[in-house]
mmCIF file of N, CA and C in Angstrom:
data_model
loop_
_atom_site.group_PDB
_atom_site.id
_atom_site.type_symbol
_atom_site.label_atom_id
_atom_site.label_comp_id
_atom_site.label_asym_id
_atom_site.label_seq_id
_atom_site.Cartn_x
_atom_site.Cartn_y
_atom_site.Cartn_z
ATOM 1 N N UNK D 502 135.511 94.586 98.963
ATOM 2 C CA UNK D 502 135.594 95.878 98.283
ATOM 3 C C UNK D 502 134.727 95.832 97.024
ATOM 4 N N UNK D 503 133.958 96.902 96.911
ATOM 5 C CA UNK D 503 133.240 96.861 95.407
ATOM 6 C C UNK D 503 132.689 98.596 95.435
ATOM 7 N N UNK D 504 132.798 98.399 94.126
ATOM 8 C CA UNK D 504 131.850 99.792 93.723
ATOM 9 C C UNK D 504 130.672 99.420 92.715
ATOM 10 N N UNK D 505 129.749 100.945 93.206
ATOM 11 C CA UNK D 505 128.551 100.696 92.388
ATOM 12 C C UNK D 505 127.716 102.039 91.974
ATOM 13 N N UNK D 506 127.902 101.937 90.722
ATOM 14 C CA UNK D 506 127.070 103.197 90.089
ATOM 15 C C UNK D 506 125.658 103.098 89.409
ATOM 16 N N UNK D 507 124.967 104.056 89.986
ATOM 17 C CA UNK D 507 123.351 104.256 89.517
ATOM 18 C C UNK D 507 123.367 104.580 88.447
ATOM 19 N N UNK D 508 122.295 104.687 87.526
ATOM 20 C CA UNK D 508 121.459 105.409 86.677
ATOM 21 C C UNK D 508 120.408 105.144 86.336
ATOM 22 N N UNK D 509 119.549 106.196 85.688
ATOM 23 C CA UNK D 509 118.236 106.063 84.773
ATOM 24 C C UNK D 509 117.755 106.769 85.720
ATOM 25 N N UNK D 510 118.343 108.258 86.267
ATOM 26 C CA UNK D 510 117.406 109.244 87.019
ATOM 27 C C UNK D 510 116.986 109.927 85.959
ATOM 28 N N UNK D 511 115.574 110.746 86.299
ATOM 29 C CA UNK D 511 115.539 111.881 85.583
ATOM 30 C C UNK D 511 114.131 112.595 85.835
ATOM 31 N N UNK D 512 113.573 113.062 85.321
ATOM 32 C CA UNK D 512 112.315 113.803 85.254
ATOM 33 C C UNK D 512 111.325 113.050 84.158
ATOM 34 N N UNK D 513 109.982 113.028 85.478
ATOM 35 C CA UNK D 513 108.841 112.040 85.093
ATOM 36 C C UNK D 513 107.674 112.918 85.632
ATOM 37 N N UNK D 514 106.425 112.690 84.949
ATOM 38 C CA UNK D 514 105.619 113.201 85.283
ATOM 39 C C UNK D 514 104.920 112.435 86.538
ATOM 40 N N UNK D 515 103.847 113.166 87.092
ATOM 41 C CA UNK D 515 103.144 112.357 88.394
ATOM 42 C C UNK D 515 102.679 111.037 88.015
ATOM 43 N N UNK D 516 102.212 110.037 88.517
ATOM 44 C CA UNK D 516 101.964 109.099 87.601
ATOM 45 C C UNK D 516 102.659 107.979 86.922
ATOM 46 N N UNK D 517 103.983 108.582 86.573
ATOM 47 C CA UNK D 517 104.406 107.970 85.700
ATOM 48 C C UNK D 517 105.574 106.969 86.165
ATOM 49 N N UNK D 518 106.347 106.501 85.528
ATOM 50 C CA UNK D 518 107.234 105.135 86.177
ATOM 51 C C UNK D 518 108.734 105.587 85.831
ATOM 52 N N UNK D 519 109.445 105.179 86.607
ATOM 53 C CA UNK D 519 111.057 104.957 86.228
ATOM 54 C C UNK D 519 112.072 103.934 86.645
ATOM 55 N N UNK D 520 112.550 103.581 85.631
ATOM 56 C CA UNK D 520 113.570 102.601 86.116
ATOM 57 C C UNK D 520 114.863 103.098 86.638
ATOM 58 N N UNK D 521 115.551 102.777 87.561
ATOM 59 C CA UNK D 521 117.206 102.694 88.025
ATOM 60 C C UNK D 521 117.482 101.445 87.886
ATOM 61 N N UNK D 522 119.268 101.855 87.657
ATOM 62 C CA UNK D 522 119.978 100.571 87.850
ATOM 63 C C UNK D 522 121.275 100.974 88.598
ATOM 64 N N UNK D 523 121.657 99.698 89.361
ATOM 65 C CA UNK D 523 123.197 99.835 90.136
ATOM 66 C C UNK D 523 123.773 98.735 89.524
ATOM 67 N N UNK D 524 124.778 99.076 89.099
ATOM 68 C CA UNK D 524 126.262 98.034 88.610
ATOM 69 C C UNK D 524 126.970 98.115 89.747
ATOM 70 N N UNK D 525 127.575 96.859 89.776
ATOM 71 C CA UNK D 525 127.896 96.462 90.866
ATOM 72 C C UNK D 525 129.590 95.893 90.148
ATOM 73 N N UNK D 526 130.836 96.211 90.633
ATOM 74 C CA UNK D 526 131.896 95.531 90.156
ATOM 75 C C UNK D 526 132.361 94.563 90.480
ATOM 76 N N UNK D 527 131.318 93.805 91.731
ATOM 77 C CA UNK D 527 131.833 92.649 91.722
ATOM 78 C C UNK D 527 130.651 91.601 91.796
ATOM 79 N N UNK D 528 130.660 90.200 91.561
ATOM 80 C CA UNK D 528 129.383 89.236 91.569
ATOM 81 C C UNK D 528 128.611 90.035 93.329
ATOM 82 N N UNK D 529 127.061 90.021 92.735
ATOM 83 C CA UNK D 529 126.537 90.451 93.790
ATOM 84 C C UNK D 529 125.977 89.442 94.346
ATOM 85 N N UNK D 530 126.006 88.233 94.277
ATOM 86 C CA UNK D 530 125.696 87.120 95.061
ATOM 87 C C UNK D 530 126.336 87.356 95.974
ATOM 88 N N UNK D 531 127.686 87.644 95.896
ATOM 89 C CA UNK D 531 128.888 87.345 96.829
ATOM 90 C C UNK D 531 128.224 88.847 98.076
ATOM 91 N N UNK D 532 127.766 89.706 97.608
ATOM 92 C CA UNK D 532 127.175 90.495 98.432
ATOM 93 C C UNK D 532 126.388 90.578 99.014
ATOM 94 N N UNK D 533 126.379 90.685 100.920
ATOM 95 C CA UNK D 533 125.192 90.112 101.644
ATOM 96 C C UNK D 533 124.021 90.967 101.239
ATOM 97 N N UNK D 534 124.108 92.352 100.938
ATOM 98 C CA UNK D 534 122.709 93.314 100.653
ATOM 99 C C UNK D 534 122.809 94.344 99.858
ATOM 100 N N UNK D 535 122.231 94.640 98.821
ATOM 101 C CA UNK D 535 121.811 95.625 98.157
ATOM 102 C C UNK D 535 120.875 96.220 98.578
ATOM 103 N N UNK D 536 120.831 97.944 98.416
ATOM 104 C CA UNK D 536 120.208 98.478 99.032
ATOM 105 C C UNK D 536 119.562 100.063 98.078
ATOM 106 N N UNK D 537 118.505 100.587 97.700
ATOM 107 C CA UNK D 537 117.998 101.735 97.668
ATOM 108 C C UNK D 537 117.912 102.512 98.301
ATOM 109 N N UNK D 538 118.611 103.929 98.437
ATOM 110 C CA UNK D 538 118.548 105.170 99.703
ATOM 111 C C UNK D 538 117.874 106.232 98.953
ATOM 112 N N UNK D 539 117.036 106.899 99.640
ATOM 113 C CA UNK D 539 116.859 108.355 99.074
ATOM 114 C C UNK D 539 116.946 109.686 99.808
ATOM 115 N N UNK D 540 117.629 110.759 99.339
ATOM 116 C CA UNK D 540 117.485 111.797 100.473
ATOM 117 C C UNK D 540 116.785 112.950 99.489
ATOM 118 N N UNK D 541 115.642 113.647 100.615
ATOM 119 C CA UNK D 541 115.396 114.803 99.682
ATOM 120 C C UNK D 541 116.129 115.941 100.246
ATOM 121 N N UNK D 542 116.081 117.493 99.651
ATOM 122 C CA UNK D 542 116.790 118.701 100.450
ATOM 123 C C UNK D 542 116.123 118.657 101.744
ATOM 124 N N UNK D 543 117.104 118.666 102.632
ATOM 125 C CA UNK D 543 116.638 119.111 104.121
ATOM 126 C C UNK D 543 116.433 117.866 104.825
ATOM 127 N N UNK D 544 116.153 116.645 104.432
ATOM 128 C CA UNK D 544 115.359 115.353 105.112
ATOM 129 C C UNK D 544 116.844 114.367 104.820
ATOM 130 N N UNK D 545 116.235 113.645 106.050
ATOM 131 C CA UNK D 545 117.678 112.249 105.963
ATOM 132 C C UNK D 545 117.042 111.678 105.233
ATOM 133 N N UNK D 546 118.687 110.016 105.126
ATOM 134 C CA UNK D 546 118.622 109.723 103.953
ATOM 135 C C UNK D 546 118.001 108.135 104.217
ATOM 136 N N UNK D 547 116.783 108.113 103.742
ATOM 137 C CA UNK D 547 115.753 106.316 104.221
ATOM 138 C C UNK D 547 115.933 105.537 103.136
ATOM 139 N N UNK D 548 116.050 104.297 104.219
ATOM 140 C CA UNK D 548 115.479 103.033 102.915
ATOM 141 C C UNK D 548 114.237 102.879 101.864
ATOM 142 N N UNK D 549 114.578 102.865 100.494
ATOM 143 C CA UNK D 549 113.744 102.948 99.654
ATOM 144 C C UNK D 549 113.582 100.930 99.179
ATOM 145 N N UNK D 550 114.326 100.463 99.171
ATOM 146 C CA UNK D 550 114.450 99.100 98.943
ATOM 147 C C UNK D 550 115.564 98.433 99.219
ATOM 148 N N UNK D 551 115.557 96.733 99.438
ATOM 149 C CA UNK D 551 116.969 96.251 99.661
ATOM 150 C C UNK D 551 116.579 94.954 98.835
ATOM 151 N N UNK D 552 117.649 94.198 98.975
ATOM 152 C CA UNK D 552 117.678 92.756 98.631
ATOM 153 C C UNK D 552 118.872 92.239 99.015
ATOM 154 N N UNK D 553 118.797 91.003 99.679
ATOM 155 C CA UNK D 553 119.618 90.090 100.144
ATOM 156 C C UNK D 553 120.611 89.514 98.974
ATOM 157 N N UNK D 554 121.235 88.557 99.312
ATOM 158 C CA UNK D 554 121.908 87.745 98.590
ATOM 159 C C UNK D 554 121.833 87.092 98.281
ATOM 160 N N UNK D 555 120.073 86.151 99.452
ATOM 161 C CA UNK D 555 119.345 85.452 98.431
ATOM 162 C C UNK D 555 118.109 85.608 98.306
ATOM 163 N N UNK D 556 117.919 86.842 98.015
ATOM 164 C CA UNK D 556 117.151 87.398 97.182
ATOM 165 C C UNK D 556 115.719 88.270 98.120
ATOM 166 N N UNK D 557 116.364 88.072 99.255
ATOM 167 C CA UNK D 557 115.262 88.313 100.339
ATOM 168 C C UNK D 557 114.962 90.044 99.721
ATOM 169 N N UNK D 558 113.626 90.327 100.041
ATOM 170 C CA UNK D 558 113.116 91.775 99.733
ATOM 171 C C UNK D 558 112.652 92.467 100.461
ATOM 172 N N UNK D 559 113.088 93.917 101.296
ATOM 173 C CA UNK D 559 112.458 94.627 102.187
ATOM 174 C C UNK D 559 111.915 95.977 101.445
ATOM 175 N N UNK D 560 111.038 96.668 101.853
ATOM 176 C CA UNK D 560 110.482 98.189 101.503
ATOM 177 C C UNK D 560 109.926 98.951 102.440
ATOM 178 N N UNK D 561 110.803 100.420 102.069
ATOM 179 C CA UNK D 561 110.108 101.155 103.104
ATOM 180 C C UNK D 561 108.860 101.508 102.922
ATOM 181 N N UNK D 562 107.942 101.974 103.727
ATOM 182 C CA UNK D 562 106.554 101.865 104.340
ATOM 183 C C UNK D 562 105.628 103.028 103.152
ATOM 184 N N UNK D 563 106.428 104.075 102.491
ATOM 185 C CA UNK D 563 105.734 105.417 101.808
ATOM 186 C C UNK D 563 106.007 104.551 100.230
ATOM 187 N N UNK D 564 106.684 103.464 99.664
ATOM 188 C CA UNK D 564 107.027 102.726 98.549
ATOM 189 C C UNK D 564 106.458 101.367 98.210
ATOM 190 N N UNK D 565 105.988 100.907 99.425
ATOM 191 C CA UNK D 565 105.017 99.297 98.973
ATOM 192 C C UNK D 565 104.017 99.579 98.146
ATOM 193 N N UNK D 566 104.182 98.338 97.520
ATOM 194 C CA UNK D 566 102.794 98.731 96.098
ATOM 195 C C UNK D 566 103.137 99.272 94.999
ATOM 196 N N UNK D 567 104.152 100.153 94.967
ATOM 197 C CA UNK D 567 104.637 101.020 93.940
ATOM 198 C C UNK D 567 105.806 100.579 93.590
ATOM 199 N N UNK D 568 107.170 100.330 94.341
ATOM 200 C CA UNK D 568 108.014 100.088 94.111
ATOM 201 C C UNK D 568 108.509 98.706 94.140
ATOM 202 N N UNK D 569 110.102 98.568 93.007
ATOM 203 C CA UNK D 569 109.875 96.869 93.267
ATOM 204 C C UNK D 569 111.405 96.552 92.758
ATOM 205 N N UNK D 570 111.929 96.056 93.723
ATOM 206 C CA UNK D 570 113.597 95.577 93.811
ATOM 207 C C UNK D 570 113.143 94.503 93.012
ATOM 208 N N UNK D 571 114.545 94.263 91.947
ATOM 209 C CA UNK D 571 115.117 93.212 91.498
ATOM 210 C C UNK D 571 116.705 92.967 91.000
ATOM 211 N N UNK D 572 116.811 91.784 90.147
ATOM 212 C CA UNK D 572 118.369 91.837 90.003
ATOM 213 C C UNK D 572 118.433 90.820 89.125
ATOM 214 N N UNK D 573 119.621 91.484 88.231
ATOM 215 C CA UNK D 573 120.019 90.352 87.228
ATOM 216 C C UNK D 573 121.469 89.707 87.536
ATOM 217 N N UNK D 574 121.628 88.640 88.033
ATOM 218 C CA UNK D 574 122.739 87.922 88.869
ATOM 219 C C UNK D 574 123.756 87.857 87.850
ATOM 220 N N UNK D 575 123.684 88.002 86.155
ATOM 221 C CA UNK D 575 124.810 87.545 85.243
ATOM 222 C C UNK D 575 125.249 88.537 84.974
ATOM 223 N N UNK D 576 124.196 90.304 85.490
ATOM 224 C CA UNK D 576 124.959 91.290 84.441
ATOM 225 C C UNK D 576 125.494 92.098 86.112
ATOM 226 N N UNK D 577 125.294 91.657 87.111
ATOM 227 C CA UNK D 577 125.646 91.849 88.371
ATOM 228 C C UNK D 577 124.641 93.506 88.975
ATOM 229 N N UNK D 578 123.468 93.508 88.033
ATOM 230 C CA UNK D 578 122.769 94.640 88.099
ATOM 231 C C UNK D 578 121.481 94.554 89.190
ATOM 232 N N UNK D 579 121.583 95.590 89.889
ATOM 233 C CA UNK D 579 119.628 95.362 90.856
ATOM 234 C C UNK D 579 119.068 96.617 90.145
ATOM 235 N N UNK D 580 117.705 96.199 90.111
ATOM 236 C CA UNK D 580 116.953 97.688 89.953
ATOM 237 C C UNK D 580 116.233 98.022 90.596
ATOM 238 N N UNK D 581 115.702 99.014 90.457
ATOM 239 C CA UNK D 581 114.452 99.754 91.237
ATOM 240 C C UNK D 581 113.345 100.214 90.297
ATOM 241 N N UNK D 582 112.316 99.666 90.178
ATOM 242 C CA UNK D 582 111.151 99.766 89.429
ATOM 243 C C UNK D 582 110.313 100.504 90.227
ATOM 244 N N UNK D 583 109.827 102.185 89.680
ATOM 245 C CA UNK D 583 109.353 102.580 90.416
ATOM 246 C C UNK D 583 108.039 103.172 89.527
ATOM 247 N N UNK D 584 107.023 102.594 89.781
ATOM 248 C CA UNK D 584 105.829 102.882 89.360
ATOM 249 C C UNK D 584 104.722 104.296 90.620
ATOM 250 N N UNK D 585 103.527 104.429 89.404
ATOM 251 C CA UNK D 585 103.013 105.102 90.281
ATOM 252 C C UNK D 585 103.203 106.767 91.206
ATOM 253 N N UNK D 586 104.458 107.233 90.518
ATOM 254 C CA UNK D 586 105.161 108.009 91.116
ATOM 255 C C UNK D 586 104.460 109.304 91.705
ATOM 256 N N UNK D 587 104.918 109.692 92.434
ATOM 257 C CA UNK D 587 104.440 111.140 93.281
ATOM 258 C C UNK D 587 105.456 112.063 93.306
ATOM 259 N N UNK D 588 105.270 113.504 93.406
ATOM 260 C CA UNK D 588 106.236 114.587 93.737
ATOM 261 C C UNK D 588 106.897 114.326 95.192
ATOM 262 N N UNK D 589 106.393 113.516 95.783
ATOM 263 C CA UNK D 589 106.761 113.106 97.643
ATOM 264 C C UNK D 589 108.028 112.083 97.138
ATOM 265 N N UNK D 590 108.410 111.831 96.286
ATOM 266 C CA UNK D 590 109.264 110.460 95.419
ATOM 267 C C UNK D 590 110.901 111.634 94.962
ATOM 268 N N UNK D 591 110.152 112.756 94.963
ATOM 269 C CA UNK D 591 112.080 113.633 94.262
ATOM 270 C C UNK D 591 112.875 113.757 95.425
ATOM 271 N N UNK D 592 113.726 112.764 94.962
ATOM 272 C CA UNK D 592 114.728 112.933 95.719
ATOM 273 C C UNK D 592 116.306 112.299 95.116
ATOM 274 N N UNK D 593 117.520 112.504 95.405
ATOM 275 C CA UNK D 593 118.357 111.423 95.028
ATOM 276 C C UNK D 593 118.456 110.295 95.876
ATOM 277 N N UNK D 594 118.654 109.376 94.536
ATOM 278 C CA UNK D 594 118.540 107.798 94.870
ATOM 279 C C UNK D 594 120.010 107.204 94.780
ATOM 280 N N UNK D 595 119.872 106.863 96.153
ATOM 281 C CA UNK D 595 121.359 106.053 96.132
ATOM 282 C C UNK D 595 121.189 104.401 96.296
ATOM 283 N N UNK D 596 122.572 104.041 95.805
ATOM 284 C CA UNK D 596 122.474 102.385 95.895
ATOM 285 C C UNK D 596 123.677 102.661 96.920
ATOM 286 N N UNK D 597 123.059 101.095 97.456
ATOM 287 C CA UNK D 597 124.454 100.688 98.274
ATOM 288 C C UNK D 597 124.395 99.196 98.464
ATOM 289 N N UNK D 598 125.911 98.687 98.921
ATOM 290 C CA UNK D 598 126.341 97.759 98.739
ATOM 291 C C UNK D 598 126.502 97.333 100.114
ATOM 292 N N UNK D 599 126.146 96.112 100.930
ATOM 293 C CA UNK D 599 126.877 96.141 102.493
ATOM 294 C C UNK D 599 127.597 94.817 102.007
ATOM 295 N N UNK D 600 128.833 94.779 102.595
ATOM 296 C CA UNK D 600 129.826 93.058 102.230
ATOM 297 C C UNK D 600 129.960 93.100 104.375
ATOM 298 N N UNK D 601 129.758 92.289 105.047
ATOM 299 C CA UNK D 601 130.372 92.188 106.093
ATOM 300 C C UNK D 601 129.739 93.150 106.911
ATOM 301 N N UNK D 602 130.724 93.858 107.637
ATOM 302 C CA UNK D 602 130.365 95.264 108.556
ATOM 303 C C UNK D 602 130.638 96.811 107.357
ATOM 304 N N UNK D 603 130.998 96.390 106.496
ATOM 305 C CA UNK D 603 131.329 97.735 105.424
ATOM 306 C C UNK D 603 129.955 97.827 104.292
ATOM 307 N N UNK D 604 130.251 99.302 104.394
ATOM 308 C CA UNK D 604 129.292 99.875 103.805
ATOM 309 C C UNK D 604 129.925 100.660 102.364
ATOM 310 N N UNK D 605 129.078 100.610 100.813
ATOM 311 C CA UNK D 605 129.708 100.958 100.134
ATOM 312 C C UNK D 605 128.549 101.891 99.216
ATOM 313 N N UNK D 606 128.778 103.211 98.970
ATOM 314 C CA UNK D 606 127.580 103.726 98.327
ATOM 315 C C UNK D 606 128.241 104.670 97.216
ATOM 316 N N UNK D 607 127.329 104.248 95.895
ATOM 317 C CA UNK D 607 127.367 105.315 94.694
ATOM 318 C C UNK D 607 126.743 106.775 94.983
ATOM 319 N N UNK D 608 127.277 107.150 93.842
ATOM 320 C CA UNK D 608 127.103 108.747 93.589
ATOM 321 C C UNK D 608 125.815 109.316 94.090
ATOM 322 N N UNK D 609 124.818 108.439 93.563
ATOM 323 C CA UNK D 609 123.520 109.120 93.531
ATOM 324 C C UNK D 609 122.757 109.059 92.344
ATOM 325 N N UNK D 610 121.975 109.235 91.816
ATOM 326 C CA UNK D 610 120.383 109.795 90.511
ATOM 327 C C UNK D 610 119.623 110.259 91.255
ATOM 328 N N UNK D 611 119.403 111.678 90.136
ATOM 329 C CA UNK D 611 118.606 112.790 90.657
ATOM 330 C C UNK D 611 117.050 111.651 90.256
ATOM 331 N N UNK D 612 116.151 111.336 90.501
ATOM 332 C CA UNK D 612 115.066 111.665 90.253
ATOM 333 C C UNK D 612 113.519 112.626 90.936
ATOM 334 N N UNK D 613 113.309 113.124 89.860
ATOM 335 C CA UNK D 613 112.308 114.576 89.958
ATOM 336 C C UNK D 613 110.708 114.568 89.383
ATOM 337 N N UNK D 614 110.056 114.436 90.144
ATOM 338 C CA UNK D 614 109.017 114.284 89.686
ATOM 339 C C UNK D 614 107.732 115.703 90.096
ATOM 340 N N UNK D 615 107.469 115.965 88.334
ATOM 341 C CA UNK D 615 106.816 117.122 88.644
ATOM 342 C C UNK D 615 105.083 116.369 88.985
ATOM 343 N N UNK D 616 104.351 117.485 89.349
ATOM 344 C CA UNK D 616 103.116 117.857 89.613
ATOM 345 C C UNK D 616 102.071 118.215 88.554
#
């Protein structure tokens, strides 16, 4: 069981960079995967980034180059470093947590990126 809340959405210009973070309430070692989701209006919701437990790194295919999972193991935090940004990028960003066969996902951050 764990929960995990985002932040550091917001409005960025084209170009420009933003950080997220997910807190995690419990040691995320102990968690097999962390994960980045994004959905925009109308479109399902894709992998934006993950990371293992030990430390393995996947990205979806419209985010390589630009984007960049990490994690601080003492403050139990991953982020999402997202450089480079495009208006094709607004969407909300969800984290999620997988322990086992369960799946565990925060609220969401809006991020919006104008033109």
């Amino acid at each position: 069981q764990v929960q995990v809340v985002e932040s550091g959405g917001g409005l960025v210009q084209a170009g420009g960079s933003l950080r997220l973070s997910c807190v995690a309430s419990r040691n995320i070692l102990s968690i097999n995967e962390m994960g980045w989701y994004r959905q925009a209006p109308g479109k399902q919701r894709d992998l934006v980034a993950s990371i293992t437990g030990f430390g393995t790194t996947n990205y979806g295919d419209s985010v390589k180059g630009r984007f960049t999972v990490s994690r601080d193991n003492a403050k139990n935090t991953v982020y999402l470093q997202m450089n480079s940004l495009k208006p094709e990028d607004t969407a909300v960003y969800y984290c999620r947590a997988l322990i086992g066969y369960s799946a565990y996902w925060g609220q969401g951050t809006q991020v919006t990126v104008s033109s």
